[in-house]
């Protein structure tokens, strides 16, 4: 019950649904747009071959077939192209701007500056949890890389690194990284 306080339940559910439909899909599209480029197939294989993130049989099969048409099929099936990538980037930036504005409004309601700012109300709710969960793949908090075995920054597409740094620098990004 504490994650969905009655007075904020409707707002929290609306935020979860919005982020689930907009941000999750947009983040995947942006990442796929880059990682399905043959130049980054090795990095994608490393992500998919990580036993912490997928099963061994699946990752070996996927890795072997990535260059043999799987990447092209994924682009077609989930509609990943320059146009959807551009739209996804706009969606991500808009969402980060909206959440940053929400946090700034919440900041003004706090009695003490050093208090944690929450997205809805005065305590941690499902909205905060959802924000962190949806942002995790795109923000990749540095302290989690060794735990999950993500690819290193030098293996990442520069455009993804640039986007990640820009989003991390926003009020919304900082909130997700410190939550």
PDB file of N, CA and C in Angstrom, residues 69-119:
ATOM      1  N   UNK A  69      21.032 -12.458 -40.966  1.00  0.00           N
ATOM      2  CA  UNK A  69      19.663 -12.037 -41.236  1.00  0.00           C
ATOM      3  C   UNK A  69      18.843 -11.672 -40.018  1.00  0.00           C
ATOM      4  N   UNK A  70      19.274 -12.077 -38.819  1.00  0.00           N
ATOM      5  CA  UNK A  70      18.499 -11.764 -37.617  1.00  0.00           C
ATOM      6  C   UNK A  70      18.431 -10.253 -37.393  1.00  0.00           C
ATOM      7  N   UNK A  71      19.540  -9.553 -37.576  1.00  0.00           N
ATOM      8  CA  UNK A  71      19.547  -8.097 -37.373  1.00  0.00           C
ATOM      9  C   UNK A  71      18.564  -7.418 -38.329  1.00  0.00           C
ATOM     10  N   UNK A  72      18.584  -7.827 -39.598  1.00  0.00           N
ATOM     11  CA  UNK A  72      17.655  -7.234 -40.571  1.00  0.00           C
ATOM     12  C   UNK A  72      16.209  -7.570 -40.227  1.00  0.00           C
ATOM     13  N   UNK A  73      15.975  -8.801 -39.811  1.00  0.00           N
ATOM     14  CA  UNK A  73      14.615  -9.206 -39.442  1.00  0.00           C
ATOM     15  C   UNK A  73      14.125  -8.408 -38.232  1.00  0.00           C
ATOM     16  N   UNK A  74      15.004  -8.216 -37.244  1.00  0.00           N
ATOM     17  CA  UNK A  74      14.622  -7.437 -36.067  1.00  0.00           C
ATOM     18  C   UNK A  74      14.268  -6.014 -36.464  1.00  0.00           C
ATOM     19  N   UNK A  75      15.069  -5.427 -37.342  1.00  0.00           N
ATOM     20  CA  UNK A  75      14.794  -4.058 -37.795  1.00  0.00           C
ATOM     21  C   UNK A  75      13.403  -3.963 -38.432  1.00  0.00           C
ATOM     22  N   UNK A  76      13.051  -4.969 -39.215  1.00  0.00           N
ATOM     23  CA  UNK A  76      11.744  -4.960 -39.896  1.00  0.00           C
ATOM     24  C   UNK A  76      10.606  -5.252 -38.933  1.00  0.00           C
ATOM     25  N   UNK A  77      10.765  -6.261 -38.108  1.00  0.00           N
ATOM     26  CA  UNK A  77       9.680  -6.689 -37.220  1.00  0.00           C
ATOM     27  C   UNK A  77       9.356  -5.632 -36.165  1.00  0.00           C
ATOM     28  N   UNK A  78      10.382  -5.077 -35.551  1.00  0.00           N
ATOM     29  CA  UNK A  78      10.117  -4.081 -34.502  1.00  0.00           C
ATOM     30  C   UNK A  78      10.227  -2.648 -35.030  1.00  0.00           C
ATOM     31  N   UNK A  79      10.339  -2.513 -36.330  1.00  0.00           N
ATOM     32  CA  UNK A  79      10.356  -1.231 -37.036  1.00  0.00           C
ATOM     33  C   UNK A  79      11.406  -0.282 -36.452  1.00  0.00           C
ATOM     34  N   UNK A  80      12.652  -0.656 -36.640  1.00  0.00           N
ATOM     35  CA  UNK A  80      13.778   0.155 -36.210  1.00  0.00           C
ATOM     36  C   UNK A  80      14.446   0.713 -37.455  1.00  0.00           C
ATOM     37  N   UNK A  81      14.351   2.043 -37.606  1.00  0.00           N
ATOM     38  CA  UNK A  81      14.958   2.703 -38.752  1.00  0.00           C
ATOM     39  C   UNK A  81      15.294   4.142 -38.346  1.00  0.00           C
ATOM     40  N   UNK A  82      15.817   4.919 -39.276  1.00  0.00           N
ATOM     41  CA  UNK A  82      16.209   6.304 -38.957  1.00  0.00           C
ATOM     42  C   UNK A  82      15.024   7.130 -38.443  1.00  0.00           C
ATOM     43  N   UNK A  83      13.874   6.922 -39.047  1.00  0.00           N
ATOM     44  CA  UNK A  83      12.686   7.686 -38.662  1.00  0.00           C
ATOM     45  C   UNK A  83      12.214   7.333 -37.248  1.00  0.00           C
ATOM     46  N   UNK A  84      12.114   6.038 -36.943  1.00  0.00           N
ATOM     47  CA  UNK A  84      11.658   5.646 -35.599  1.00  0.00           C
ATOM     48  C   UNK A  84      12.712   5.988 -34.551  1.00  0.00           C
ATOM     49  N   UNK A  85      13.985   5.951 -34.934  1.00  0.00           N
ATOM     50  CA  UNK A  85      15.049   6.351 -34.018  1.00  0.00           C
ATOM     51  C   UNK A  85      14.907   7.833 -33.674  1.00  0.00           C
ATOM     52  N   UNK A  86      14.691   8.676 -34.683  1.00  0.00           N
ATOM     53  CA  UNK A  86      14.533  10.117 -34.447  1.00  0.00           C
ATOM     54  C   UNK A  86      13.326  10.392 -33.546  1.00  0.00           C
ATOM     55  N   UNK A  87      12.218   9.718 -33.818  1.00  0.00           N
ATOM     56  CA  UNK A  87      11.018   9.897 -32.996  1.00  0.00           C
ATOM     57  C   UNK A  87      11.263   9.419 -31.568  1.00  0.00           C
ATOM     58  N   UNK A  88      11.999   8.340 -31.422  1.00  0.00           N
ATOM     59  CA  UNK A  88      12.309   7.809 -30.094  1.00  0.00           C
ATOM     60  C   UNK A  88      13.206   8.757 -29.311  1.00  0.00           C
ATOM     61  N   UNK A  89      14.156   9.365 -29.982  1.00  0.00           N
ATOM     62  CA  UNK A  89      15.021  10.348 -29.320  1.00  0.00           C
ATOM     63  C   UNK A  89      14.201  11.535 -28.810  1.00  0.00           C
ATOM     64  N   UNK A  90      13.268  12.010 -29.615  1.00  0.00           N
ATOM     65  CA  UNK A  90      12.391  13.109 -29.204  1.00  0.00           C
ATOM     66  C   UNK A  90      11.569  12.682 -27.986  1.00  0.00           C
ATOM     67  N   UNK A  91      11.019  11.475 -28.032  1.00  0.00           N
ATOM     68  CA  UNK A  91      10.210  10.972 -26.926  1.00  0.00           C
ATOM     69  C   UNK A  91      11.025  10.883 -25.634  1.00  0.00           C
ATOM     70  N   UNK A  92      12.241  10.376 -25.726  1.00  0.00           N
ATOM     71  CA  UNK A  92      13.096  10.277 -24.537  1.00  0.00           C
ATOM     72  C   UNK A  92      13.407  11.662 -23.973  1.00  0.00           C
ATOM     73  N   UNK A  93      13.809  12.566 -24.838  1.00  0.00           N
ATOM     74  CA  UNK A  93      14.155  13.912 -24.372  1.00  0.00           C
ATOM     75  C   UNK A  93      12.942  14.618 -23.770  1.00  0.00           C
ATOM     76  N   UNK A  94      11.786  14.477 -24.423  1.00  0.00           N
ATOM     77  CA  UNK A  94      10.559  15.084 -23.898  1.00  0.00           C
ATOM     78  C   UNK A  94      10.212  14.520 -22.523  1.00  0.00           C
ATOM     79  N   UNK A  95      10.334  13.212 -22.386  1.00  0.00           N
ATOM     80  CA  UNK A  95      10.005  12.577 -21.104  1.00  0.00           C
ATOM     81  C   UNK A  95      10.957  13.040 -20.012  1.00  0.00           C
ATOM     82  N   UNK A  96      12.243  13.114 -20.318  1.00  0.00           N
ATOM     83  CA  UNK A  96      13.202  13.590 -19.320  1.00  0.00           C
ATOM     84  C   UNK A  96      12.916  15.040 -18.942  1.00  0.00           C
ATOM     85  N   UNK A  97      12.517  15.843 -19.910  1.00  0.00           N
ATOM     86  CA  UNK A  97      12.169  17.236 -19.626  1.00  0.00           C
ATOM     87  C   UNK A  97      10.929  17.304 -18.727  1.00  0.00           C
ATOM     88  N   UNK A  98       9.914  16.508 -19.028  1.00  0.00           N
ATOM     89  CA  UNK A  98       8.686  16.485 -18.223  1.00  0.00           C
ATOM     90  C   UNK A  98       8.979  16.049 -16.787  1.00  0.00           C
ATOM     91  N   UNK A  99       9.780  14.999 -16.648  1.00  0.00           N
ATOM     92  CA  UNK A  99      10.096  14.500 -15.306  1.00  0.00           C
ATOM     93  C   UNK A  99      10.972  15.511 -14.569  1.00  0.00           C
ATOM     94  N   UNK A 100      11.893  16.155 -15.271  1.00  0.00           N
ATOM     95  CA  UNK A 100      12.717  17.191 -14.642  1.00  0.00           C
ATOM     96  C   UNK A 100      11.835  18.322 -14.114  1.00  0.00           C
ATOM     97  N   UNK A 101      10.859  18.738 -14.908  1.00  0.00           N
ATOM     98  CA  UNK A 101       9.936  19.799 -14.473  1.00  0.00           C
ATOM     99  C   UNK A 101       9.127  19.349 -13.261  1.00  0.00           C
ATOM    100  N   UNK A 102       8.677  18.110 -13.270  1.00  0.00           N
ATOM    101  CA  UNK A 102       7.915  17.563 -12.135  1.00  0.00           C
ATOM    102  C   UNK A 102       8.778  17.598 -10.873  1.00  0.00           C
ATOM    103  N   UNK A 103      10.022  17.197 -10.993  1.00  0.00           N
ATOM    104  CA  UNK A 103      10.925  17.188  -9.838  1.00  0.00           C
ATOM    105  C   UNK A 103      11.207  18.602  -9.341  1.00  0.00           C
ATOM    106  N   UNK A 104      11.365  19.549 -10.258  1.00  0.00           N
ATOM    107  CA  UNK A 104      11.602  20.938  -9.853  1.00  0.00           C
ATOM    108  C   UNK A 104      10.405  21.495  -9.094  1.00  0.00           C
ATOM    109  N   UNK A 105       9.196  21.138  -9.510  1.00  0.00           N
ATOM    110  CA  UNK A 105       7.990  21.557  -8.777  1.00  0.00           C
ATOM    111  C   UNK A 105       7.972  20.922  -7.388  1.00  0.00           C
ATOM    112  N   UNK A 106       8.356  19.641  -7.335  1.00  0.00           N
ATOM    113  CA  UNK A 106       8.403  18.951  -6.042  1.00  0.00           C
ATOM    114  C   UNK A 106       9.473  19.570  -5.141  1.00  0.00           C
ATOM    115  N   UNK A 107      10.609  19.993  -5.740  1.00  0.00           N
ATOM    116  CA  UNK A 107      11.673  20.647  -4.967  1.00  0.00           C
ATOM    117  C   UNK A 107      11.137  21.859  -4.210  1.00  0.00           C
ATOM    118  N   UNK A 108      10.283  22.627  -4.872  1.00  0.00           N
ATOM    119  CA  UNK A 108       9.760  23.859  -4.282  1.00  0.00           C
ATOM    120  C   UNK A 108       8.857  23.589  -3.086  1.00  0.00           C
ATOM    121  N   UNK A 109       8.316  22.384  -2.991  1.00  0.00           N
ATOM    122  CA  UNK A 109       7.415  22.027  -1.895  1.00  0.00           C
ATOM    123  C   UNK A 109       8.169  21.554  -0.658  1.00  0.00           C
ATOM    124  N   UNK A 110       9.453  21.243  -0.788  1.00  0.00           N
ATOM    125  CA  UNK A 110      10.228  20.694   0.324  1.00  0.00           C
ATOM    126  C   UNK A 110      10.550  21.759   1.363  1.00  0.00           C
ATOM    127  N   UNK A 111      10.550  21.310   2.603  1.00  0.00           N
ATOM    128  CA  UNK A 111      10.896  22.219   3.696  1.00  0.00           C
ATOM    129  C   UNK A 111      12.410  22.421   3.759  1.00  0.00           C
ATOM    130  N   UNK A 112      13.181  21.362   3.507  1.00  0.00           N
ATOM    131  CA  UNK A 112      14.644  21.433   3.588  1.00  0.00           C
ATOM    132  C   UNK A 112      15.238  20.996   2.257  1.00  0.00           C
ATOM    133  N   UNK A 113      16.224  21.721   1.794  1.00  0.00           N
ATOM    134  CA  UNK A 113      16.837  21.429   0.495  1.00  0.00           C
ATOM    135  C   UNK A 113      17.494  20.051   0.455  1.00  0.00           C
ATOM    136  N   UNK A 114      18.033  19.593   1.580  1.00  0.00           N
ATOM    137  CA  UNK A 114      18.752  18.317   1.591  1.00  0.00           C
ATOM    138  C   UNK A 114      17.830  17.099   1.589  1.00  0.00           C
ATOM    139  N   UNK A 115      16.548  17.306   1.721  1.00  0.00           N
ATOM    140  CA  UNK A 115      15.600  16.190   1.657  1.00  0.00           C
ATOM    141  C   UNK A 115      15.561  15.608   0.249  1.00  0.00           C
ATOM    142  N   UNK A 116      15.295  14.327   0.159  1.00  0.00           N
ATOM    143  CA  UNK A 116      15.140  13.674  -1.137  1.00  0.00           C
ATOM    144  C   UNK A 116      13.860  14.164  -1.797  1.00  0.00           C
ATOM    145  N   UNK A 117      13.939  14.403  -3.088  1.00  0.00           N
ATOM    146  CA  UNK A 117      12.753  14.809  -3.838  1.00  0.00           C
ATOM    147  C   UNK A 117      12.166  13.575  -4.496  1.00  0.00           C
ATOM    148  N   UNK A 118      10.887  13.363  -4.305  1.00  0.00           N
ATOM    149  CA  UNK A 118      10.193  12.234  -4.901  1.00  0.00           C
ATOM    150  C   UNK A 118       9.288  12.726  -6.018  1.00  0.00           C
ATOM    151  N   UNK A 119       8.976  11.855  -6.939  1.00  0.00           N
ATOM    152  CA  UNK A 119       8.182  12.237  -8.102  1.00  0.00           C
ATOM    153  C   UNK A 119       6.739  12.565  -7.770  1.00  0.00           C
TER     154      UNK A 119
END
